[in-house]
Coordinates of C-alpha atoms in Angstrom, one line a residue:
X1 CA 52.9 1.4 49.6
X2 CA 49.8 1.5 47.5
X3 CA 48.5 3.2 44.4
X4 CA 45.3 5.3 44.5
X5 CA 43.1 6.1 41.5
X6 CA 39.7 7.9 42.0
X7 CA 37.3 9.6 39.6
X8 CA 34.1 11.6 40.1
X9 CA 32.0 11.9 36.9
X10 CA 28.7 13.3 35.8
X11 CA 26.8 12.5 32.6
X12 CA 28.3 15.6 30.9
X13 CA 31.8 15.1 32.4
X14 CA 32.9 11.6 31.5
X15 CA 36.2 10.0 32.4
X16 CA 38.7 9.6 29.6
X17 CA 38.9 5.8 29.4
X18 CA 42.2 5.7 27.7
X19 CA 43.8 7.9 30.4
X20 CA 42.1 5.8 33.1
X21 CA 43.6 2.6 31.7
X22 CA 47.1 4.1 31.5
X23 CA 46.8 5.3 35.1
X24 CA 45.6 1.9 36.3
X25 CA 48.7 0.3 34.7
X26 CA 51.0 3.0 36.3
X27 CA 49.5 2.5 39.7
X28 CA 49.8 -1.3 39.4
X29 CA 53.6 -0.8 39.3
X30 CA 53.3 0.8 42.7
X31 CA 51.2 -2.1 44.1
X32 CA 51.9 -5.4 42.3
X33 CA 50.4 -7.6 45.0
X34 CA 46.7 -6.7 44.7
X35 CA 44.5 -4.5 42.4
X36 CA 40.8 -3.9 42.8
X37 CA 38.0 -1.5 41.6
X38 CA 34.9 -0.4 43.5
X39 CA 32.2 1.7 42.0
X40 CA 29.4 3.7 43.5
X41 CA 26.6 5.8 42.2
X42 CA 25.0 8.7 44.0
X43 CA 21.7 10.3 43.0
X44 CA 22.2 14.0 42.3
X45 CA 18.6 15.0 42.7
X46 CA 19.2 18.7 42.9
X47 CA 21.0 18.7 39.6
X48 CA 18.9 16.2 37.7
X49 CA 21.4 13.3 37.2
X50 CA 23.8 10.9 38.9
X51 CA 27.3 11.2 40.2
X52 CA 29.5 8.2 39.5
X53 CA 32.4 7.4 41.8
X54 CA 35.3 4.9 40.9
X55 CA 37.8 3.8 43.5
X56 CA 40.8 1.8 42.2
X57 CA 43.6 0.7 44.6
X58 CA 46.8 -1.3 44.2
X59 CA 48.7 -2.8 47.1
X60 CA 52.4 -3.4 47.9
X61 CA 52.4 -5.8 50.8
X62 CA 54.5 -4.3 53.6
X63 CA 52.4 -4.8 56.8
X64 CA 50.8 -7.8 58.5
X65 CA 50.9 -11.5 57.7
X66 CA 48.6 -11.4 54.6
X67 CA 47.9 -9.1 51.7
X68 CA 44.8 -7.0 52.5
X69 CA 43.2 -5.9 49.2
X70 CA 42.0 -2.3 48.7
X71 CA 39.8 -0.4 48.4
X72 CA 38.4 -1.3 51.8
X73 CA 34.6 -1.1 51.6
X74 CA 32.1 -1.8 54.3
X75 CA 29.2 -3.7 52.6
X76 CA 26.7 -2.5 55.2
X77 CA 27.5 1.3 55.3
X78 CA 29.0 1.7 51.8
X79 CA 32.0 3.6 53.3
X80 CA 35.1 3.2 51.2
X81 CA 38.8 3.8 51.9
X82 CA 41.8 4.0 49.6
X83 CA 45.0 4.2 51.7
X84 CA 48.6 4.8 50.6
X85 CA 50.6 5.1 53.8
X86 CA 52.1 3.7 57.0
X87 CA 50.8 4.2 60.5
X88 CA 53.7 4.4 63.0
X89 CA 51.8 6.1 65.8
X90 CA 48.6 8.0 66.7
X91 CA 46.3 5.0 65.9
X92 CA 47.3 1.7 67.6
X93 CA 48.4 -1.0 65.2
X94 CA 49.7 -4.1 66.8
X95 CA 52.6 -6.1 65.4
X96 CA 51.3 -8.3 62.7
X97 CA 48.2 -6.3 62.0
X98 CA 47.4 -4.5 58.8
X99 CA 47.3 -0.7 59.3
X100 CA 44.8 -0.2 56.4
X101 CA 42.2 -2.5 58.0
X102 CA 42.9 -1.0 61.5
X103 CA 42.3 2.5 60.1
X104 CA 39.1 1.5 58.3
X105 CA 37.8 0.0 61.5
X106 CA 38.7 3.1 63.4
X107 CA 37.0 5.4 60.9
X108 CA 33.8 3.3 61.0
X109 CA 33.5 4.1 64.7
X110 CA 33.7 7.8 64.0
X111 CA 30.2 9.2 64.1
X112 CA 30.8 12.9 63.1
X113 CA 33.0 14.8 60.7
X114 CA 35.0 16.1 63.7
X115 CA 35.7 12.6 64.8
X116 CA 36.8 11.6 61.3
X117 CA 39.2 14.5 61.1
X118 CA 40.5 13.7 64.5
X119 CA 41.4 10.2 63.5
X120 CA 43.2 11.2 60.3
X121 CA 44.9 14.2 62.1
X122 CA 46.3 11.9 64.8
X123 CA 48.2 9.6 62.4
X124 CA 52.0 9.7 62.7
X125 CA 53.4 8.5 59.4
X126 CA 53.5 9.2 55.7
X127 CA 50.1 8.9 53.9
X128 CA 47.7 9.9 51.2
X129 CA 44.1 8.8 51.2
X130 CA 40.6 9.0 49.7
X131 CA 37.7 8.2 52.1
X132 CA 34.0 8.2 51.2
X133 CA 31.4 8.4 53.9
X134 CA 28.3 7.2 52.3
X135 CA 25.8 8.4 54.9
X136 CA 26.8 12.0 54.6
X137 CA 27.7 11.7 50.8
X138 CA 31.1 13.3 51.4
X139 CA 34.5 12.3 49.9
X140 CA 37.6 13.3 52.0
X141 CA 41.1 13.2 50.5
X142 CA 44.6 14.6 51.2
X143 CA 48.2 14.0 52.3
X144 CA 50.0 14.1 55.6
X145 CA 51.2 17.5 56.8
X146 CA 54.7 16.9 55.5
X147 CA 53.6 15.7 52.1
X148 CA 55.5 12.4 52.3
X149 CA 53.3 10.5 49.8
X150 CA 52.3 11.5 46.3
X151 CA 48.7 12.4 45.4
X152 CA 47.8 14.3 42.2
X153 CA 44.6 15.8 41.0
X154 CA 43.2 16.5 37.6
X155 CA 40.8 19.5 37.7
X156 CA 39.2 19.3 34.3
X157 CA 37.0 22.0 32.8
X158 CA 35.2 19.5 30.6
X159 CA 35.9 16.0 32.0
X160 CA 36.0 14.0 35.2
X161 CA 37.6 15.1 38.5
X162 CA 40.4 12.6 39.2
X163 CA 42.9 11.8 41.9
X164 CA 45.9 9.5 41.4
X165 CA 49.2 8.6 43.0
X166 CA 50.9 9.1 39.7
X167 CA 50.0 11.3 36.7
X168 CA 50.1 11.3 33.0
X169 CA 52.0 14.1 31.2
X170 CA 50.2 16.2 28.6
X171 CA 50.7 14.8 25.1
X172 CA 50.0 18.1 23.4
X173 CA 51.1 21.5 24.7
X174 CA 47.7 23.0 24.0
X175 CA 45.9 20.5 26.3
X176 CA 44.1 22.5 28.9
X177 CA 43.9 19.7 31.5
X178 CA 47.0 18.9 33.5
X179 CA 47.8 17.0 36.6
X180 CA 49.0 18.9 39.7
X181 CA 50.1 17.8 43.2
X182 CA 47.4 18.1 45.8
X183 CA 48.8 20.7 48.2
X184 CA 49.7 19.2 51.6
X185 CA 48.1 22.1 53.3
X186 CA 45.2 20.2 54.8
X187 CA 42.5 17.7 54.0
X188 CA 39.9 18.3 51.3
X189 CA 36.3 17.4 51.1
X190 CA 33.8 17.0 48.2
X191 CA 30.3 17.5 49.5
X192 CA 28.1 15.6 47.0
X193 CA 25.0 17.3 48.6
X194 CA 26.0 20.7 47.2
X195 CA 23.5 22.2 44.8
X196 CA 25.9 23.2 41.9
X197 CA 23.5 26.0 40.9
X198 CA 23.9 27.6 44.3
X199 CA 27.4 26.4 45.0
X200 CA 28.9 29.9 45.1
X201 CA 26.6 30.8 48.0
X202 CA 27.3 27.7 50.0
X203 CA 31.1 27.3 50.0
X204 CA 34.3 29.1 49.5
X205 CA 34.5 29.9 45.8
X206 CA 38.2 30.5 45.9
X207 CA 38.9 26.8 46.3
X208 CA 39.3 24.4 43.3
X209 CA 36.2 22.5 42.0
X210 CA 35.4 18.9 41.4
X211 CA 32.9 18.6 38.6
X212 CA 31.7 22.1 39.4
X213 CA 31.5 21.3 43.2
X214 CA 33.8 23.6 45.1
X215 CA 36.1 21.8 47.5
X216 CA 36.1 22.4 51.2
X217 CA 39.5 22.7 52.9
X218 CA 40.4 21.7 56.5
X219 CA 43.8 23.5 56.8
X220 CA 46.8 22.6 58.9
X221 CA 47.7 25.4 61.3
X222 CA 50.1 25.7 64.3
X223 CA 48.3 25.0 67.5
X224 CA 48.1 27.8 70.1
X225 CA 47.5 27.2 73.9
X226 CA 46.8 23.4 73.4
X227 CA 43.4 24.1 71.9
X228 CA 43.2 21.1 69.6
X229 CA 39.5 20.2 70.2
X230 CA 38.5 23.8 69.5
X231 CA 40.4 23.8 66.3
X232 CA 38.7 20.6 65.0
X233 CA 35.3 22.1 65.7
X234 CA 36.3 25.1 63.7
X235 CA 37.3 22.8 60.8
X236 CA 41.1 23.2 61.3
X237 CA 43.8 20.7 61.8
X238 CA 46.7 21.2 64.2
X239 CA 50.3 20.5 63.2
X240 CA 51.8 17.7 65.3
X241 CA 54.8 19.9 66.1
X242 CA 55.3 23.5 67.2
X243 CA 57.2 26.4 65.5
X244 CA 60.9 26.4 66.2
X245 CA 62.3 27.4 69.6
X246 CA 63.2 31.0 68.9
X247 CA 65.3 31.6 72.1
X248 CA 68.4 33.5 71.1
X249 CA 71.5 32.0 72.7
X250 CA 73.7 34.1 75.0
X251 CA 77.0 32.9 73.8
X252 CA 80.4 34.5 73.1
X253 CA 81.7 35.0 69.6
X254 CA 84.3 32.3 68.7
X255 CA 87.1 33.3 66.2
X256 CA 90.5 32.2 65.0
X257 CA 91.9 28.8 66.0
X258 CA 89.1 28.3 68.5
X259 CA 86.6 28.0 65.7
X260 CA 88.3 24.8 64.5
X261 CA 88.0 23.0 67.8
X262 CA 85.2 20.7 68.7
X263 CA 82.4 22.1 70.9
X264 CA 82.5 21.3 74.6
X265 CA 80.0 18.6 75.6
X266 CA 78.2 20.2 78.6
X267 CA 75.3 18.7 80.5
X268 CA 72.7 20.2 78.2
X269 CA 74.5 18.7 75.2
X270 CA 74.7 15.3 76.9
X271 CA 71.0 15.4 77.6
X272 CA 70.2 16.4 74.0
X273 CA 72.5 13.6 72.6
X274 CA 70.7 11.0 74.7
X275 CA 67.2 12.2 73.9
X276 CA 67.9 12.6 70.2
X277 CA 69.4 9.2 69.9
X278 CA 66.4 7.8 71.6
X279 CA 63.7 9.5 69.5
X280 CA 65.6 9.0 66.2
X281 CA 66.2 5.4 67.2
X282 CA 62.6 4.8 67.9
X283 CA 61.7 6.3 64.5
X284 CA 64.1 3.9 62.7
X285 CA 62.9 1.0 64.8
X286 CA 59.3 1.5 63.7
X287 CA 60.3 1.9 60.1
X288 CA 62.3 -1.4 59.9
X289 CA 60.1 -3.5 62.1
X290 CA 57.3 -5.9 61.0
X291 CA 58.3 -6.0 57.3
X292 CA 57.1 -9.3 55.9
X293 CA 59.6 -12.0 55.0
X294 CA 59.0 -12.6 51.3
X295 CA 60.5 -15.3 49.1
X296 CA 63.7 -13.4 48.4
X297 CA 66.2 -16.3 49.1
X298 CA 67.5 -14.7 52.3
X299 CA 68.2 -11.3 50.9
X300 CA 67.8 -8.0 52.8
X301 CA 64.4 -6.7 53.7
X302 CA 65.8 -3.2 54.2
X303 CA 68.1 -1.0 52.1
X304 CA 69.6 2.4 52.9
X305 CA 70.0 5.1 50.2
X306 CA 73.7 5.4 51.0
X307 CA 76.0 8.3 49.9
X308 CA 78.3 7.9 52.9
X309 CA 77.1 11.1 54.6
X310 CA 76.5 11.5 58.3
X311 CA 72.7 11.1 57.9
X312 CA 72.7 7.7 56.1
X313 CA 75.5 6.3 58.3
X314 CA 73.5 7.3 61.4
X315 CA 70.4 5.6 60.0
X316 CA 72.3 2.5 59.0
X317 CA 73.9 2.2 62.4
X318 CA 70.5 2.5 64.1
X319 CA 68.9 0.0 61.7
X320 CA 71.6 -2.4 62.7
X321 CA 70.4 -2.3 66.3
X322 CA 66.8 -3.2 65.4
X323 CA 67.2 -5.9 62.7
X324 CA 68.2 -9.5 63.5
X325 CA 71.9 -9.9 63.1
X326 CA 71.4 -12.8 60.7
X327 CA 69.9 -10.4 58.1
X328 CA 72.0 -8.5 55.7
X329 CA 71.4 -4.7 55.0
X330 CA 71.8 -3.3 51.5
X331 CA 73.6 0.0 51.1
X332 CA 72.6 1.5 47.7
X333 CA 75.2 3.8 46.2
X334 CA 74.7 5.3 42.7
X335 CA 77.3 6.6 40.3
X336 CA 76.8 7.8 36.7
X337 CA 79.2 7.7 33.8
X338 CA 80.1 11.2 32.6
X339 CA 81.2 11.2 29.0
X340 CA 82.6 14.7 29.1
X341 CA 84.7 13.9 32.1
X342 CA 86.0 10.8 30.5
X343 CA 86.8 12.6 27.3
X344 CA 88.8 15.2 29.2
X345 CA 90.7 12.4 31.0
X346 CA 91.8 10.9 27.7
X347 CA 93.1 14.1 26.2
X348 CA 96.9 14.1 26.1
X349 CA 98.4 16.7 28.6
X350 CA 99.9 19.8 27.2
X351 CA 103.7 19.7 27.1
X352 CA 106.0 22.5 27.6
X353 CA 109.1 22.7 25.5
X354 CA 111.2 24.1 28.3
X355 CA 110.6 21.6 31.1
X356 CA 111.1 18.0 31.8
X357 CA 108.3 15.6 32.7
X358 CA 107.3 15.9 36.4
X359 CA 108.0 13.1 38.8
X360 CA 105.2 11.5 40.8
X361 CA 105.6 12.4 44.5
X362 CA 104.4 8.9 45.4
X363 CA 106.1 6.7 42.9
X364 CA 108.8 8.8 41.3
X365 CA 107.3 7.9 37.9
X366 CA 107.0 10.4 34.9
X367 CA 103.8 12.3 34.6
X368 CA 102.7 10.2 31.5
X369 CA 102.8 7.0 33.5
X370 CA 101.0 8.6 36.4
X371 CA 98.1 9.5 34.0
X372 CA 98.0 5.8 32.9
X373 CA 97.6 4.8 36.5
X374 CA 94.8 7.3 37.1
X375 CA 92.9 5.9 34.1
X376 CA 92.9 2.5 35.8
X377 CA 90.6 3.9 38.5
X378 CA 86.9 3.2 38.0
X379 CA 85.1 5.8 36.0
X380 CA 82.4 5.5 38.7
X381 CA 84.7 6.8 41.6
X382 CA 82.5 9.8 42.1
X383 CA 82.6 11.8 45.4
X384 CA 79.6 9.9 46.7
X385 CA 81.1 6.6 45.8
X386 CA 84.3 7.4 47.6
X387 CA 82.5 8.6 50.7
X388 CA 80.2 5.6 50.5
X389 CA 83.2 3.2 50.5
X390 CA 84.6 4.9 53.5
X391 CA 81.2 4.9 55.2
X392 CA 80.7 1.1 54.8
X393 CA 84.1 0.5 56.4
X394 CA 83.0 2.5 59.4
X395 CA 79.8 0.4 59.6
X396 CA 81.8 -2.8 59.3
X397 CA 83.9 -1.6 62.2
X398 CA 80.7 -0.9 64.3
X399 CA 79.1 -4.2 63.4
X400 CA 81.6 -6.7 62.0
X401 CA 79.2 -9.6 62.4
X402 CA 76.6 -7.9 60.1
X403 CA 76.6 -8.5 56.4
X404 CA 76.7 -5.1 54.8
X405 CA 76.1 -5.3 51.1
X406 CA 77.6 -2.2 49.6
X407 CA 75.8 -2.2 46.2
X408 CA 77.7 -0.2 43.6
X409 CA 75.0 0.8 41.1
X410 CA 77.0 1.9 38.1
X411 CA 74.9 3.6 35.4
X412 CA 76.5 3.9 31.9
X413 CA 75.6 7.0 29.9
X414 CA 73.6 5.0 27.2
X415 CA 71.5 3.3 29.9
X416 CA 70.8 6.6 31.6
X417 CA 69.5 7.9 28.3
X418 CA 67.5 4.8 27.6
X419 CA 65.4 5.3 30.8
X420 CA 65.4 9.1 30.8
X421 CA 61.9 9.6 29.3
X422 CA 60.4 7.0 31.6
X423 CA 61.9 8.9 34.6
X424 CA 60.7 12.2 33.3
X425 CA 57.2 10.7 33.0
X426 CA 57.3 9.4 36.6
X427 CA 58.5 12.6 38.2
X428 CA 55.7 14.6 36.4
X429 CA 54.3 17.2 37.1
X430 CA 57.8 18.4 38.3
X431 CA 60.0 19.1 35.2
X432 CA 63.2 21.0 36.0
X433 CA 66.7 19.9 35.3
X434 CA 67.4 19.6 39.0
X435 CA 64.3 17.4 39.4
X436 CA 65.6 15.1 36.7
X437 CA 69.1 14.9 38.1
X438 CA 67.8 13.8 41.5
X439 CA 65.0 11.6 40.1
X440 CA 67.5 9.6 37.9
X441 CA 69.7 8.9 40.9
X442 CA 66.6 7.7 43.0
X443 CA 65.2 5.7 40.1
X444 CA 68.3 3.7 39.6
X445 CA 69.0 3.4 43.3
X446 CA 65.5 1.9 43.9
X447 CA 65.9 -0.5 41.0
X448 CA 68.8 -1.9 43.0
X449 CA 70.8 -3.5 40.2
X450 CA 74.6 -3.3 40.7
X451 CA 77.6 -5.2 42.0
X452 CA 79.0 -6.1 45.3
X453 CA 82.6 -7.1 46.1
X454 CA 83.0 -10.5 47.9
X455 CA 86.5 -11.7 48.8
X456 CA 88.1 -9.5 46.2
X457 CA 85.7 -10.6 43.5
X458 CA 83.0 -8.6 41.8
X459 CA 79.6 -10.2 41.8
X460 CA 76.4 -9.1 40.1
X461 CA 73.7 -8.2 42.7
X462 CA 70.1 -7.0 42.8
X463 CA 68.5 -5.7 45.9
X464 CA 65.0 -7.0 46.6
X465 CA 64.5 -4.9 49.7
X466 CA 61.0 -3.4 49.4
X467 CA 61.7 -0.8 52.1
X468 CA 64.2 2.0 51.4
X469 CA 65.5 4.2 54.2
X470 CA 66.4 7.8 53.3
X471 CA 68.1 10.5 55.4
X472 CA 66.1 13.3 53.8
X473 CA 65.1 15.9 56.4
X474 CA 68.4 15.9 58.3
X475 CA 70.0 18.8 56.5
X476 CA 66.9 20.9 56.7
X477 CA 66.6 20.6 60.5
X478 CA 70.2 20.2 61.5
X479 CA 72.0 22.9 59.5
X480 CA 73.3 20.9 56.6
X481 CA 73.1 23.5 53.8
X482 CA 75.4 26.4 53.0
X483 CA 72.5 28.7 53.3
X484 CA 72.3 28.1 57.0
X485 CA 75.9 29.2 57.4
X486 CA 75.2 32.3 55.2
X487 CA 72.2 33.1 57.3
X488 CA 74.2 33.0 60.5
X489 CA 77.0 35.1 58.8
X490 CA 74.6 37.8 57.8
X491 CA 72.2 37.8 60.7
X492 CA 73.6 35.7 63.5
X493 CA 71.3 33.5 65.6
X494 CA 68.0 35.3 64.8
X495 CA 68.5 35.0 61.0
X496 CA 69.6 31.3 61.4
X497 CA 66.4 30.5 63.3
X498 CA 64.3 32.2 60.6
X499 CA 66.1 30.3 57.8
X500 CA 65.7 26.9 59.6
X501 CA 62.0 27.7 60.3
X502 CA 61.6 28.4 56.5
X503 CA 63.2 25.0 55.7
X504 CA 60.7 23.2 58.0
X505 CA 57.8 25.1 56.7
X506 CA 58.5 24.2 53.1
X507 CA 59.2 20.5 53.5
X508 CA 55.7 19.7 52.4
X509 CA 56.0 21.8 49.3
X510 CA 59.3 20.4 48.1
X511 CA 60.0 17.1 46.4
X512 CA 58.7 14.3 48.6
X513 CA 55.9 13.5 46.2
X514 CA 58.3 13.3 43.3
X515 CA 60.6 10.9 45.3
X516 CA 57.6 8.7 46.2
X517 CA 56.5 8.5 42.5
X518 CA 60.0 7.7 41.3
X519 CA 61.0 5.0 43.8
X520 CA 57.5 3.3 43.8
X521 CA 57.9 2.7 40.1
X522 CA 59.9 -0.4 41.1
X523 CA 57.4 -1.5 43.7
X524 CA 59.6 -0.1 46.5
X525 CA 58.6 2.2 49.4
X526 CA 60.9 5.0 50.8
X527 CA 60.7 5.9 54.5
X528 CA 62.1 9.0 56.2
X529 CA 63.1 8.5 59.9
X530 CA 64.2 12.2 60.2
X531 CA 60.7 13.2 59.1
X532 CA 58.8 11.3 61.7
X533 CA 56.6 14.0 63.2
X534 CA 57.9 12.9 66.6
X535 CA 61.4 13.6 65.5
X536 CA 60.4 17.0 64.0
X537 CA 58.5 17.8 67.2
X538 CA 61.5 17.1 69.4
X539 CA 63.9 19.0 67.1
X540 CA 61.6 22.1 66.9
X541 CA 61.6 22.3 70.7
X542 CA 65.4 22.3 71.1
X543 CA 67.5 25.5 71.3
X544 CA 69.2 26.3 68.0
X545 CA 72.7 26.1 69.3
X546 CA 72.3 22.4 70.2
X547 CA 71.3 21.6 66.7
X548 CA 73.8 23.8 64.8
X549 CA 76.5 26.0 66.4
X550 CA 77.8 27.9 63.4
X551 CA 80.2 29.9 65.5
X552 CA 82.5 27.0 64.7
X553 CA 84.0 26.4 61.2
X554 CA 82.6 24.1 58.6
X555 CA 82.7 20.4 59.7
X556 CA 82.4 21.1 63.4
X557 CA 79.3 23.2 63.8
X558 CA 76.6 20.7 63.0
X559 CA 76.9 20.0 66.7
X560 CA 74.1 17.6 67.7
X561 CA 74.4 15.5 64.5
X562 CA 78.2 15.2 64.7
X563 CA 78.2 14.3 68.4
X564 CA 75.4 11.7 68.1
X565 CA 77.4 9.9 65.4
X566 CA 80.5 9.8 67.6
X567 CA 78.9 8.4 70.7
X568 CA 79.7 4.8 71.5
X569 CA 76.9 2.2 71.1

């Protein structure tokens, strides 16, 4: 995980120094292990001035034996790279190597623009980047095709063009300039050779501008007929996965009591279970391997964002297979105090003049005493807390020799309000109530401060794991939302395939950038095994009924996901 901050300025479009300093500080929270600035100046002969470029990078050490400072700059060529990402495939990075340095070396060998795009397109993993090729005077930047890392741009009418991993909210409503997320629809290029006076004749004027220079877009598109080299020559990038398998299943309708039974595991399902477990396991393995051992007094290197759902239990069980048994794994479970719910609990029950107090079915006690017993339960026993407790017991049964730290992160209402504005600032430019609700949960989870229970005692605990594992992407691809069931109910298999394709298509435009900004505020990195492009590729190729058979009732129809979880290890 790193922080990226870049500016392009001209004499009449200066950078706001106060904003630059604030952004440097915010990006340093993302990368506390190293911070560096590199500056370059390009003669803008056609426009009678100079173009000034500033590259500022911060580093959170997560790969290799030593911290590798950024930006990476070749002193001979002047080429410069700011990299915020992880390379899990596509470019060979040996165990112990730093992926930023490997990528820089690989890009230095690329002699043409097509080769540069080919290298960046081939990367499997989450990333955002800024890369300057001095010989051609071009700046490339963008995000991976699923938008798993944050990158924002400030397209100012009067000031500098800026890119940053985290933005600064407007202080006045009338401010014209505002930060926006760079669309994850391709890689962008600023050609510093463009004559601004004739720019409209040279490039697509519908694209945004950087200091009056229109940007060039190399878009992601679905590949047809395996023509990847031809696409690159046309300035297009091919998605690393196809559109969904649209084959309509020829299956009988299931109704009544049969809809409550578990699906039959035929040979196709057995094959799918084995393959899915292999590809998802490899994704988890790459995301928990080679994390440096830091001075954390033997604490966990990996933590799971843990609600107790199928997705996070699967990931925790797979992480257990690829981490040394001597290491603990943190399971981060967040619960918030709800003042309104607590107030409702303390209200005396309405009494009827014509009936006696009810007896408890379990203890035979009057209703008033039963209410007292209920109040003894923790105010943080939310649904996710209860499923989380059940989930960790399942993991302890699977791997009793592993230390599973179930970290109960309890957030009192006053504390939530204390950090509310900071969280709003970090999730910017997203600003809805739903964004805030999710962002608060992620922010407190990634902070990692809570309690664990040891031998019946409650002990304060803080997770120092820098890598957080999230199950995001499972519901979108494996039928986890109510809208999938509604789609099947209204339009059977065809409508279900369309709805699932829509979910895959909009992953890059949803909230991954927000999640990255929120969790990196504590110097942590979130990784998404279900969103490995290798996993997405495999799932897209499978027939829809293997992933979700919604002929069955709720709880049995997420077929592949349910059955993988039930397989013996």
